[in-house]
Amino acid sequence: MSTPNLLMIPGPIGLSSDVLRALSEPQRGHLDPVFVASYGRALKRLRDVFLAPAGQPFIVSGSGTLAMEMAAANLVQPGDRALVVNSGYFSDRLGQMLELHGAQVTHVRAEPGSVANVEEVERALAAGSFKVLTVTHVDTSTGVLAPVQRLAALAKAHGVLCVVDGVCSVGGETLELDAWGVDVAFTASQKALGAPPGLAVLMASPRALEVWRARTKPVAAMYLDFAQWLPIQQAYEAGTPSYFATPAVNLIMALDVSLGELLAEGMGVRVERHVRLAKAARRAFGALGLTPLPMNEAVMAHTLSAVKYPAGVDASLVKHVAAQGVNIAGGLHPAIKATYFRVGHMGVVSLGTLLETVGALERGLALAGHRFEAGAGVAALQRG
Ligand code: PMP
């Protein structure tokens, strides 16, 4: 018998039955009318998910890293300046990409577990002539949530494009592109959107496309270039497919289904469910004597929790928990990797899956030698 463990890592995440069914459909060609309709619908649905009625969506084969590099490659050209609001591992990655594509990059860095100081960001914006500000909405390496609305407002006030890495937030945290003035946000299919890995998903505002059109130098990579992908997205949305590179037919059909589920739940209700369950998970971890990595409640993400190992417990905890049938993840931020673990709670997460996770965590902690009142974590969840 091979039943996979319950997947409670910060992506990929468990899939709904309808998403799984969409994946197992007979293979269709990329010009098949059923697929064309599905791709077009998925693109339209993204505007409602990102709350960007005038935005231009892109769905491209690749992972979140591709979406990051599409943003970097299309928005900067050699000599441009970029400000990275840096909360850890994935902010560093975006900074490197901006540099590779010719930008001069300035970082405003946060200690692991906190967000960059907004006043410092404001001072940097006032002092420099930046073209782009980037922010990682949820830093998956530390479980920290950045104040995107404030940062986007600051960027706008300084005439700077605001780019949001929403890979670990879109579909699980509040993110309102149009209302907040965010110019580009991107994610990947395997996180809170609830589809399998394999698709980069990006939304560009009209202003971002204007800035891209005003480039004086070409994008130095064909697969990343909006110029290749824009006509394809527009063609599929219009129901008249066109070819640049073979789309991931089955993945896009699965994404269409998962986006339909997301919108049927409603973005507000969905985020509220993530908030409620994240708070319940934190109560349970606290009842087991565990401490969160993020420095305070205001900066804690709702799509995952980063939790410090208690004294005497190390990364072997992750294996002990896996042996109970639940996969959680170890640390990721290079500076503190060995000191904490991460639990993803996004997408199909429910009180039931949290009960199973906390139950397995309790067994794992006991095996690792941590002393606590057995059942305290599960009881805290039950009270929630
Ligand atoms: N940004 C963030 C915030 C992420 O969490 C991740 C993936 N964990 C990425 C970017 C990169 O995405 P991928 O692994 O799909 O390439």
PDB file of N, CA, C and O in Angstrom, residues 209-282:
ATOM      1  N   LEU A 209       3.321  47.438 -18.019  1.00  0.00           N
ATOM      2  CA  LEU A 209       3.491  47.151 -19.449  1.00  0.00           C
ATOM      3  C   LEU A 209       3.991  48.389 -20.199  1.00  0.00           C
ATOM      4  O   LEU A 209       4.805  48.280 -21.108  1.00  0.00           O
ATOM      5  N   GLU A 210       3.521  49.550 -19.766  1.00  0.00           N
ATOM      6  CA  GLU A 210       4.024  50.798 -20.390  1.00  0.00           C
ATOM      7  C   GLU A 210       5.533  50.931 -20.171  1.00  0.00           C
ATOM      8  O   GLU A 210       6.270  51.274 -21.098  1.00  0.00           O
ATOM      9  N   VAL A 211       5.958  50.670 -18.940  1.00  0.00           N
ATOM     10  CA  VAL A 211       7.387  50.775 -18.624  1.00  0.00           C
ATOM     11  C   VAL A 211       8.175  49.758 -19.449  1.00  0.00           C
ATOM     12  O   VAL A 211       9.244  50.045 -19.979  1.00  0.00           O
ATOM     13  N   TRP A 212       7.626  48.552 -19.578  1.00  0.00           N
ATOM     14  CA  TRP A 212       8.291  47.525 -20.392  1.00  0.00           C
ATOM     15  C   TRP A 212       8.362  47.982 -21.857  1.00  0.00           C
ATOM     16  O   TRP A 212       9.396  47.858 -22.503  1.00  0.00           O
ATOM     17  N   ARG A 213       7.282  48.567 -22.359  1.00  0.00           N
ATOM     18  CA  ARG A 213       7.256  49.009 -23.770  1.00  0.00           C
ATOM     19  C   ARG A 213       8.253  50.141 -24.025  1.00  0.00           C
ATOM     20  O   ARG A 213       8.748  50.307 -25.125  1.00  0.00           O
ATOM     21  N   ALA A 214       8.519  50.913 -22.973  1.00  0.00           N
ATOM     22  CA  ALA A 214       9.420  52.064 -23.134  1.00  0.00           C
ATOM     23  C   ALA A 214      10.896  51.666 -23.034  1.00  0.00           C
ATOM     24  O   ALA A 214      11.775  52.537 -23.073  1.00  0.00           O
ATOM     25  N   ARG A 215      11.198  50.381 -22.927  1.00  0.00           N
ATOM     26  CA  ARG A 215      12.613  49.942 -22.855  1.00  0.00           C
ATOM     27  C   ARG A 215      13.365  50.444 -24.084  1.00  0.00           C
ATOM     28  O   ARG A 215      12.808  50.487 -25.183  1.00  0.00           O
ATOM     29  N   THR A 216      14.647  50.709 -23.857  1.00  0.00           N
ATOM     30  CA  THR A 216      15.462  51.088 -25.012  1.00  0.00           C
ATOM     31  C   THR A 216      16.366  49.929 -25.424  1.00  0.00           C
ATOM     32  O   THR A 216      16.971  49.952 -26.478  1.00  0.00           O
ATOM     33  N   LYS A 217      16.463  48.916 -24.535  1.00  0.00           N
ATOM     34  CA  LYS A 217      17.296  47.748 -24.870  1.00  0.00           C
ATOM     35  C   LYS A 217      16.416  46.500 -24.820  1.00  0.00           C
ATOM     36  O   LYS A 217      15.502  46.421 -23.989  1.00  0.00           O
ATOM     37  N   PRO A 218      16.686  45.518 -25.679  1.00  0.00           N
ATOM     38  CA  PRO A 218      15.827  44.327 -25.695  1.00  0.00           C
ATOM     39  C   PRO A 218      16.013  43.478 -24.430  1.00  0.00           C
ATOM     40  O   PRO A 218      17.058  43.549 -23.780  1.00  0.00           O
ATOM     41  N   VAL A 219      14.983  42.702 -24.085  1.00  0.00           N
ATOM     42  CA  VAL A 219      15.109  41.730 -22.997  1.00  0.00           C
ATOM     43  C   VAL A 219      16.097  40.662 -23.476  1.00  0.00           C
ATOM     44  O   VAL A 219      15.962  40.143 -24.590  1.00  0.00           O
ATOM     45  N   ALA A 220      17.074  40.345 -22.618  1.00  0.00           N
ATOM     46  CA  ALA A 220      18.181  39.502 -23.088  1.00  0.00           C
ATOM     47  C   ALA A 220      17.909  38.004 -22.911  1.00  0.00           C
ATOM     48  O   ALA A 220      18.797  37.226 -22.595  1.00  0.00           O
ATOM     49  N   ALA A 221      16.659  37.582 -23.070  1.00  0.00           N
ATOM     50  CA  ALA A 221      16.344  36.149 -22.978  1.00  0.00           C
ATOM     51  C   ALA A 221      14.987  35.927 -23.644  1.00  0.00           C
ATOM     52  O   ALA A 221      13.997  36.534 -23.235  1.00  0.00           O
ATOM     53  N   MET A 222      14.955  35.068 -24.644  1.00  0.00           N
ATOM     54  CA  MET A 222      13.713  34.922 -25.403  1.00  0.00           C
ATOM     55  C   MET A 222      12.567  34.352 -24.567  1.00  0.00           C
ATOM     56  O   MET A 222      11.438  34.829 -24.618  1.00  0.00           O
ATOM     57  N   TYR A 223      12.855  33.323 -23.748  1.00  0.00           N
ATOM     58  CA  TYR A 223      11.773  32.652 -23.014  1.00  0.00           C
ATOM     59  C   TYR A 223      11.183  33.541 -21.916  1.00  0.00           C
ATOM     60  O   TYR A 223      10.079  33.316 -21.447  1.00  0.00           O
ATOM     61  N   LEU A 224      11.951  34.553 -21.491  1.00  0.00           N
ATOM     62  CA  LEU A 224      11.458  35.419 -20.411  1.00  0.00           C
ATOM     63  C   LEU A 224      10.708  36.641 -20.936  1.00  0.00           C
ATOM     64  O   LEU A 224      10.060  37.351 -20.174  1.00  0.00           O
ATOM     65  N   ASP A 225      10.819  36.894 -22.221  1.00  0.00           N
ATOM     66  CA  ASP A 225      10.397  38.184 -22.778  1.00  0.00           C
ATOM     67  C   ASP A 225       8.862  38.295 -22.874  1.00  0.00           C
ATOM     68  O   ASP A 225       8.215  37.446 -23.495  1.00  0.00           O
ATOM     69  N   PHE A 226       8.313  39.334 -22.264  1.00  0.00           N
ATOM     70  CA  PHE A 226       6.870  39.589 -22.413  1.00  0.00           C
ATOM     71  C   PHE A 226       6.489  39.621 -23.899  1.00  0.00           C
ATOM     72  O   PHE A 226       5.368  39.259 -24.253  1.00  0.00           O
ATOM     73  N   ALA A 227       7.416  40.088 -24.742  1.00  0.00           N
ATOM     74  CA  ALA A 227       7.080  40.222 -26.172  1.00  0.00           C
ATOM     75  C   ALA A 227       6.684  38.877 -26.785  1.00  0.00           C
ATOM     76  O   ALA A 227       5.858  38.829 -27.693  1.00  0.00           O
ATOM     77  N   GLN A 228       7.271  37.793 -26.272  1.00  0.00           N
ATOM     78  CA  GLN A 228       6.900  36.466 -26.780  1.00  0.00           C
ATOM     79  C   GLN A 228       5.558  36.019 -26.203  1.00  0.00           C
ATOM     80  O   GLN A 228       4.742  35.402 -26.879  1.00  0.00           O
ATOM     81  N   TRP A 229       5.354  36.309 -24.929  1.00  0.00           N
ATOM     82  CA  TRP A 229       4.214  35.715 -24.219  1.00  0.00           C
ATOM     83  C   TRP A 229       2.926  36.519 -24.305  1.00  0.00           C
ATOM     84  O   TRP A 229       1.835  35.962 -24.253  1.00  0.00           O
ATOM     85  N   LEU A 230       3.066  37.846 -24.433  1.00  0.00           N
ATOM     86  CA  LEU A 230       1.870  38.697 -24.422  1.00  0.00           C
ATOM     87  C   LEU A 230       0.881  38.314 -25.533  1.00  0.00           C
ATOM     88  O   LEU A 230      -0.307  38.090 -25.261  1.00  0.00           O
ATOM     89  N   PRO A 231       1.352  38.164 -26.795  1.00  0.00           N
ATOM     90  CA  PRO A 231       0.391  37.795 -27.844  1.00  0.00           C
ATOM     91  C   PRO A 231      -0.253  36.429 -27.600  1.00  0.00           C
ATOM     92  O   PRO A 231      -1.412  36.218 -27.958  1.00  0.00           O
ATOM     93  N   ILE A 232       0.473  35.545 -26.951  1.00  0.00           N
ATOM     94  CA  ILE A 232      -0.069  34.191 -26.701  1.00  0.00           C
ATOM     95  C   ILE A 232      -1.180  34.270 -25.651  1.00  0.00           C
ATOM     96  O   ILE A 232      -2.254  33.670 -25.804  1.00  0.00           O
ATOM     97  N   GLN A 233      -0.924  35.036 -24.596  1.00  0.00           N
ATOM     98  CA  GLN A 233      -1.947  35.173 -23.541  1.00  0.00           C
ATOM     99  C   GLN A 233      -3.205  35.821 -24.133  1.00  0.00           C
ATOM    100  O   GLN A 233      -4.332  35.390 -23.885  1.00  0.00           O
ATOM    101  N   GLN A 234      -2.969  36.859 -24.931  1.00  0.00           N
ATOM    102  CA  GLN A 234      -4.119  37.575 -25.520  1.00  0.00           C
ATOM    103  C   GLN A 234      -4.878  36.663 -26.483  1.00  0.00           C
ATOM    104  O   GLN A 234      -6.102  36.660 -26.522  1.00  0.00           O
ATOM    105  N   ALA A 235      -4.142  35.862 -27.228  1.00  0.00           N
ATOM    106  CA  ALA A 235      -4.785  34.981 -28.207  1.00  0.00           C
ATOM    107  C   ALA A 235      -5.653  33.926 -27.509  1.00  0.00           C
ATOM    108  O   ALA A 235      -6.810  33.715 -27.875  1.00  0.00           O
ATOM    109  N   TYR A 236      -5.100  33.294 -26.479  1.00  0.00           N
ATOM    110  CA  TYR A 236      -5.893  32.266 -25.782  1.00  0.00           C
ATOM    111  C   TYR A 236      -7.100  32.899 -25.097  1.00  0.00           C
ATOM    112  O   TYR A 236      -8.179  32.321 -25.074  1.00  0.00           O
ATOM    113  N   GLU A 237      -6.913  34.087 -24.571  1.00  0.00           N
ATOM    114  CA  GLU A 237      -8.049  34.720 -23.901  1.00  0.00           C
ATOM    115  C   GLU A 237      -9.145  35.041 -24.920  1.00  0.00           C
ATOM    116  O   GLU A 237     -10.341  34.986 -24.614  1.00  0.00           O
ATOM    117  N   ALA A 238      -8.737  35.352 -26.136  1.00  0.00           N
ATOM    118  CA  ALA A 238      -9.721  35.670 -27.183  1.00  0.00           C
ATOM    119  C   ALA A 238     -10.279  34.400 -27.842  1.00  0.00           C
ATOM    120  O   ALA A 238     -11.119  34.480 -28.741  1.00  0.00           O
ATOM    121  N   GLY A 239      -9.771  33.225 -27.427  1.00  0.00           N
ATOM    122  CA  GLY A 239     -10.283  31.963 -27.992  1.00  0.00           C
ATOM    123  C   GLY A 239      -9.668  31.634 -29.342  1.00  0.00           C
ATOM    124  O   GLY A 239     -10.176  30.763 -30.069  1.00  0.00           O
ATOM    125  N   THR A 240      -8.586  32.317 -29.687  1.00  0.00           N
ATOM    126  CA  THR A 240      -7.935  32.062 -30.976  1.00  0.00           C
ATOM    127  C   THR A 240      -6.466  31.714 -30.715  1.00  0.00           C
ATOM    128  O   THR A 240      -5.601  32.577 -30.781  1.00  0.00           O
ATOM    129  N   PRO A 241      -6.185  30.438 -30.391  1.00  0.00           N
ATOM    130  CA  PRO A 241      -4.860  30.074 -29.902  1.00  0.00           C
ATOM    131  C   PRO A 241      -3.754  30.350 -30.900  1.00  0.00           C
ATOM    132  O   PRO A 241      -3.979  30.356 -32.097  1.00  0.00           O
ATOM    133  N   SER A 242      -2.586  30.584 -30.348  1.00  0.00           N
ATOM    134  CA  SER A 242      -1.431  30.893 -31.165  1.00  0.00           C
ATOM    135  C   SER A 242      -0.234  30.228 -30.489  1.00  0.00           C
ATOM    136  O   SER A 242      -0.290  29.929 -29.299  1.00  0.00           O
ATOM    137  N   TYR A 243       0.835  30.002 -31.225  1.00  0.00           N
ATOM    138  CA  TYR A 243       1.957  29.222 -30.686  1.00  0.00           C
ATOM    139  C   TYR A 243       3.226  30.033 -30.526  1.00  0.00           C
ATOM    140  O   TYR A 243       3.647  30.730 -31.440  1.00  0.00           O
ATOM    141  N   PHE A 244       3.825  29.924 -29.327  1.00  0.00           N
ATOM    142  CA  PHE A 244       5.231  30.320 -29.156  1.00  0.00           C
ATOM    143  C   PHE A 244       6.024  29.132 -28.607  1.00  0.00           C
ATOM    144  O   PHE A 244       7.024  28.728 -29.172  1.00  0.00           O
ATOM    145  N   ALA A 245       5.552  28.554 -27.490  1.00  0.00           N
ATOM    146  CA  ALA A 245       6.184  27.355 -26.923  1.00  0.00           C
ATOM    147  C   ALA A 245       5.035  26.516 -26.355  1.00  0.00           C
ATOM    148  O   ALA A 245       4.082  27.071 -25.827  1.00  0.00           O
ATOM    149  N   THR A 246       5.145  25.220 -26.452  1.00  0.00           N
ATOM    150  CA  THR A 246       4.015  24.351 -26.086  1.00  0.00           C
ATOM    151  C   THR A 246       3.569  24.592 -24.647  1.00  0.00           C
ATOM    152  O   THR A 246       4.366  24.444 -23.715  1.00  0.00           O
ATOM    153  N   PRO A 247       2.322  24.970 -24.446  1.00  0.00           N
ATOM    154  CA  PRO A 247       1.853  25.175 -23.068  1.00  0.00           C
ATOM    155  C   PRO A 247       1.681  23.844 -22.330  1.00  0.00           C
ATOM    156  O   PRO A 247       1.480  22.807 -22.957  1.00  0.00           O
ATOM    157  N   ALA A 248       1.753  23.900 -21.009  1.00  0.00           N
ATOM    158  CA  ALA A 248       1.579  22.703 -20.167  1.00  0.00           C
ATOM    159  C   ALA A 248       0.079  22.433 -20.057  1.00  0.00           C
ATOM    160  O   ALA A 248      -0.572  22.822 -19.087  1.00  0.00           O
ATOM    161  N   VAL A 249      -0.448  21.761 -21.071  1.00  0.00           N
ATOM    162  CA  VAL A 249      -1.901  21.612 -21.236  1.00  0.00           C
ATOM    163  C   VAL A 249      -2.579  21.140 -19.947  1.00  0.00           C
ATOM    164  O   VAL A 249      -3.494  21.785 -19.428  1.00  0.00           O
ATOM    165  N   ASN A 250      -2.098  20.013 -19.418  1.00  0.00           N
ATOM    166  CA  ASN A 250      -2.797  19.414 -18.277  1.00  0.00           C
ATOM    167  C   ASN A 250      -2.688  20.276 -17.023  1.00  0.00           C
ATOM    168  O   ASN A 250      -3.635  20.385 -16.241  1.00  0.00           O
ATOM    169  N   LEU A 251      -1.531  20.890 -16.846  1.00  0.00           N
ATOM    170  CA  LEU A 251      -1.342  21.742 -15.661  1.00  0.00           C
ATOM    171  C   LEU A 251      -2.248  22.960 -15.732  1.00  0.00           C
ATOM    172  O   LEU A 251      -2.827  23.391 -14.731  1.00  0.00           O
ATOM    173  N   ILE A 252      -2.362  23.524 -16.922  1.00  0.00           N
ATOM    174  CA  ILE A 252      -3.204  24.717 -17.055  1.00  0.00           C
ATOM    175  C   ILE A 252      -4.669  24.346 -16.816  1.00  0.00           C
ATOM    176  O   ILE A 252      -5.416  25.086 -16.161  1.00  0.00           O
ATOM    177  N   MET A 253      -5.070  23.173 -17.290  1.00  0.00           N
ATOM    178  CA  MET A 253      -6.462  22.753 -17.039  1.00  0.00           C
ATOM    179  C   MET A 253      -6.694  22.518 -15.537  1.00  0.00           C
ATOM    180  O   MET A 253      -7.755  22.844 -15.004  1.00  0.00           O
ATOM    181  N   ALA A 254      -5.689  21.987 -14.873  1.00  0.00           N
ATOM    182  CA  ALA A 254      -5.814  21.791 -13.417  1.00  0.00           C
ATOM    183  C   ALA A 254      -5.844  23.149 -12.703  1.00  0.00           C
ATOM    184  O   ALA A 254      -6.619  23.352 -11.756  1.00  0.00           O
ATOM    185  N   LEU A 255      -5.030  24.086 -13.166  1.00  0.00           N
ATOM    186  CA  LEU A 255      -5.015  25.426 -12.565  1.00  0.00           C
ATOM    187  C   LEU A 255      -6.368  26.109 -12.755  1.00  0.00           C
ATOM    188  O   LEU A 255      -6.896  26.750 -11.832  1.00  0.00           O
ATOM    189  N   ASP A 256      -6.943  25.952 -13.936  1.00  0.00           N
ATOM    190  CA  ASP A 256      -8.263  26.537 -14.200  1.00  0.00           C
ATOM    191  C   ASP A 256      -9.271  26.026 -13.159  1.00  0.00           C
ATOM    192  O   ASP A 256     -10.037  26.820 -12.588  1.00  0.00           O
ATOM    193  N   VAL A 257      -9.226  24.727 -12.881  1.00  0.00           N
ATOM    194  CA  VAL A 257     -10.154  24.159 -11.897  1.00  0.00           C
ATOM    195  C   VAL A 257      -9.856  24.728 -10.506  1.00  0.00           C
ATOM    196  O   VAL A 257     -10.772  25.143  -9.777  1.00  0.00           O
ATOM    197  N   SER A 258      -8.593  24.783 -10.140  1.00  0.00           N
ATOM    198  CA  SER A 258      -8.280  25.265  -8.784  1.00  0.00           C
ATOM    199  C   SER A 258      -8.646  26.745  -8.636  1.00  0.00           C
ATOM    200  O   SER A 258      -9.142  27.166  -7.589  1.00  0.00           O
ATOM    201  N   LEU A 259      -8.444  27.534  -9.693  1.00  0.00           N
ATOM    202  CA  LEU A 259      -8.835  28.955  -9.608  1.00  0.00           C
ATOM    203  C   LEU A 259     -10.353  29.079  -9.482  1.00  0.00           C
ATOM    204  O   LEU A 259     -10.861  29.945  -8.760  1.00  0.00           O
ATOM    205  N   GLY A 260     -11.076  28.203 -10.162  1.00  0.00           N
ATOM    206  CA  GLY A 260     -12.539  28.182 -10.043  1.00  0.00           C
ATOM    207  C   GLY A 260     -12.951  27.896  -8.598  1.00  0.00           C
ATOM    208  O   GLY A 260     -13.855  28.545  -8.055  1.00  0.00           O
ATOM    209  N   GLU A 261     -12.246  26.964  -7.964  1.00  0.00           N
ATOM    210  CA  GLU A 261     -12.560  26.632  -6.563  1.00  0.00           C
ATOM    211  C   GLU A 261     -12.266  27.823  -5.648  1.00  0.00           C
ATOM    212  O   GLU A 261     -13.038  28.129  -4.733  1.00  0.00           O
ATOM    213  N   LEU A 262     -11.151  28.458  -5.928  1.00  0.00           N
ATOM    214  CA  LEU A 262     -10.757  29.626  -5.127  1.00  0.00           C
ATOM    215  C   LEU A 262     -11.821  30.718  -5.183  1.00  0.00           C
ATOM    216  O   LEU A 262     -12.220  31.287  -4.171  1.00  0.00           O
ATOM    217  N   LEU A 263     -12.284  30.998  -6.409  1.00  0.00           N
ATOM    218  CA  LEU A 263     -13.243  32.096  -6.576  1.00  0.00           C
ATOM    219  C   LEU A 263     -14.621  31.691  -6.063  1.00  0.00           C
ATOM    220  O   LEU A 263     -15.385  32.531  -5.603  1.00  0.00           O
ATOM    221  N   ALA A 264     -14.925  30.390  -6.137  1.00  0.00           N
ATOM    222  CA  ALA A 264     -16.212  29.934  -5.593  1.00  0.00           C
ATOM    223  C   ALA A 264     -16.220  30.124  -4.073  1.00  0.00           C
ATOM    224  O   ALA A 264     -17.243  30.487  -3.488  1.00  0.00           O
ATOM    225  N   GLU A 265     -15.075  29.890  -3.442  1.00  0.00           N
ATOM    226  CA  GLU A 265     -14.992  30.132  -1.991  1.00  0.00           C
ATOM    227  C   GLU A 265     -15.076  31.634  -1.725  1.00  0.00           C
ATOM    228  O   GLU A 265     -15.674  32.067  -0.738  1.00  0.00           O
ATOM    229  N   GLY A 266     -14.489  32.424  -2.624  1.00  0.00           N
ATOM    230  CA  GLY A 266     -14.458  33.890  -2.455  1.00  0.00           C
ATOM    231  C   GLY A 266     -13.132  34.282  -1.841  1.00  0.00           C
ATOM    232  O   GLY A 266     -12.704  33.679  -0.850  1.00  0.00           O
ATOM    233  N   MET A 267     -12.460  35.283  -2.411  1.00  0.00           N
ATOM    234  CA  MET A 267     -11.119  35.640  -1.950  1.00  0.00           C
ATOM    235  C   MET A 267     -11.119  36.055  -0.479  1.00  0.00           C
ATOM    236  O   MET A 267     -10.246  35.660   0.287  1.00  0.00           O
ATOM    237  N   GLY A 268     -12.129  36.862  -0.094  1.00  0.00           N
ATOM    238  CA  GLY A 268     -12.174  37.338   1.295  1.00  0.00           C
ATOM    239  C   GLY A 268     -12.368  36.181   2.267  1.00  0.00           C
ATOM    240  O   GLY A 268     -11.670  36.076   3.286  1.00  0.00           O
ATOM    241  N   VAL A 269     -13.309  35.291   1.932  1.00  0.00           N
ATOM    242  CA  VAL A 269     -13.595  34.147   2.813  1.00  0.00           C
ATOM    243  C   VAL A 269     -12.358  33.242   2.896  1.00  0.00           C
ATOM    244  O   VAL A 269     -12.005  32.725   3.958  1.00  0.00           O
ATOM    245  N   ARG A 270     -11.699  33.086   1.766  1.00  0.00           N
ATOM    246  CA  ARG A 270     -10.524  32.203   1.716  1.00  0.00           C
ATOM    247  C   ARG A 270      -9.394  32.751   2.600  1.00  0.00           C
ATOM    248  O   ARG A 270      -8.779  32.020   3.361  1.00  0.00           O
ATOM    249  N   VAL A 271      -9.155  34.027   2.482  1.00  0.00           N
ATOM    250  CA  VAL A 271      -8.088  34.616   3.307  1.00  0.00           C
ATOM    251  C   VAL A 271      -8.472  34.503   4.784  1.00  0.00           C
ATOM    252  O   VAL A 271      -7.647  34.137   5.629  1.00  0.00           O
ATOM    253  N   GLU A 272      -9.740  34.752   5.071  1.00  0.00           N
ATOM    254  CA  GLU A 272     -10.199  34.674   6.471  1.00  0.00           C
ATOM    255  C   GLU A 272      -9.994  33.255   7.024  1.00  0.00           C
ATOM    256  O   GLU A 272      -9.580  33.079   8.163  1.00  0.00           O
ATOM    257  N   ARG A 273     -10.230  32.241   6.181  1.00  0.00           N
ATOM    258  CA  ARG A 273      -9.997  30.848   6.614  1.00  0.00           C
ATOM    259  C   ARG A 273      -8.496  30.633   6.907  1.00  0.00           C
ATOM    260  O   ARG A 273      -8.132  29.999   7.903  1.00  0.00           O
ATOM    261  N   HIS A 274      -7.647  31.164   6.049  1.00  0.00           N
ATOM    262  CA  HIS A 274      -6.204  31.014   6.283  1.00  0.00           C
ATOM    263  C   HIS A 274      -5.785  31.702   7.584  1.00  0.00           C
ATOM    264  O   HIS A 274      -4.976  31.176   8.344  1.00  0.00           O
ATOM    265  N   VAL A 275      -6.350  32.882   7.828  1.00  0.00           N
ATOM    266  CA  VAL A 275      -5.998  33.615   9.052  1.00  0.00           C
ATOM    267  C   VAL A 275      -6.446  32.820  10.283  1.00  0.00           C
ATOM    268  O   VAL A 275      -5.680  32.624  11.241  1.00  0.00           O
ATOM    269  N   ARG A 276      -7.694  32.345  10.229  1.00  0.00           N
ATOM    270  CA  ARG A 276      -8.245  31.614  11.378  1.00  0.00           C
ATOM    271  C   ARG A 276      -7.407  30.355  11.664  1.00  0.00           C
ATOM    272  O   ARG A 276      -7.041  30.075  12.807  1.00  0.00           O
ATOM    273  N   LEU A 277      -7.072  29.618  10.606  1.00  0.00           N
ATOM    274  CA  LEU A 277      -6.340  28.365  10.815  1.00  0.00           C
ATOM    275  C   LEU A 277      -4.890  28.635  11.233  1.00  0.00           C
ATOM    276  O   LEU A 277      -4.321  27.898  12.036  1.00  0.00           O
ATOM    277  N   ALA A 278      -4.300  29.709  10.698  1.00  0.00           N
ATOM    278  CA  ALA A 278      -2.922  30.039  11.098  1.00  0.00           C
ATOM    279  C   ALA A 278      -2.895  30.383  12.591  1.00  0.00           C
ATOM    280  O   ALA A 278      -1.992  29.963  13.324  1.00  0.00           O
ATOM    281  N   LYS A 279      -3.912  31.125  13.043  1.00  0.00           N
ATOM    282  CA  LYS A 279      -3.952  31.489  14.466  1.00  0.00           C
ATOM    283  C   LYS A 279      -4.154  30.244  15.332  1.00  0.00           C
ATOM    284  O   LYS A 279      -3.553  30.107  16.397  1.00  0.00           O
ATOM    285  N   ALA A 280      -4.994  29.332  14.851  1.00  0.00           N
ATOM    286  CA  ALA A 280      -5.226  28.088  15.594  1.00  0.00           C
ATOM    287  C   ALA A 280      -3.924  27.285  15.674  1.00  0.00           C
ATOM    288  O   ALA A 280      -3.561  26.765  16.739  1.00  0.00           O
ATOM    289  N   ALA A 281      -3.193  27.216  14.552  1.00  0.00           N
ATOM    290  CA  ALA A 281      -1.933  26.454  14.543  1.00  0.00           C
ATOM    291  C   ALA A 281      -0.953  27.068  15.541  1.00  0.00           C
ATOM    292  O   ALA A 281      -0.302  26.361  16.315  1.00  0.00           O
ATOM    293  N   ARG A 282      -0.877  28.403  15.565  1.00  0.00           N
ATOM    294  CA  ARG A 282       0.048  29.083  16.496  1.00  0.00           C
ATOM    295  C   ARG A 282      -0.309  28.799  17.947  1.00  0.00           C
ATOM    296  O   ARG A 282       0.564  28.612  18.787  1.00  0.00           O
TER     297      ARG A 282
END
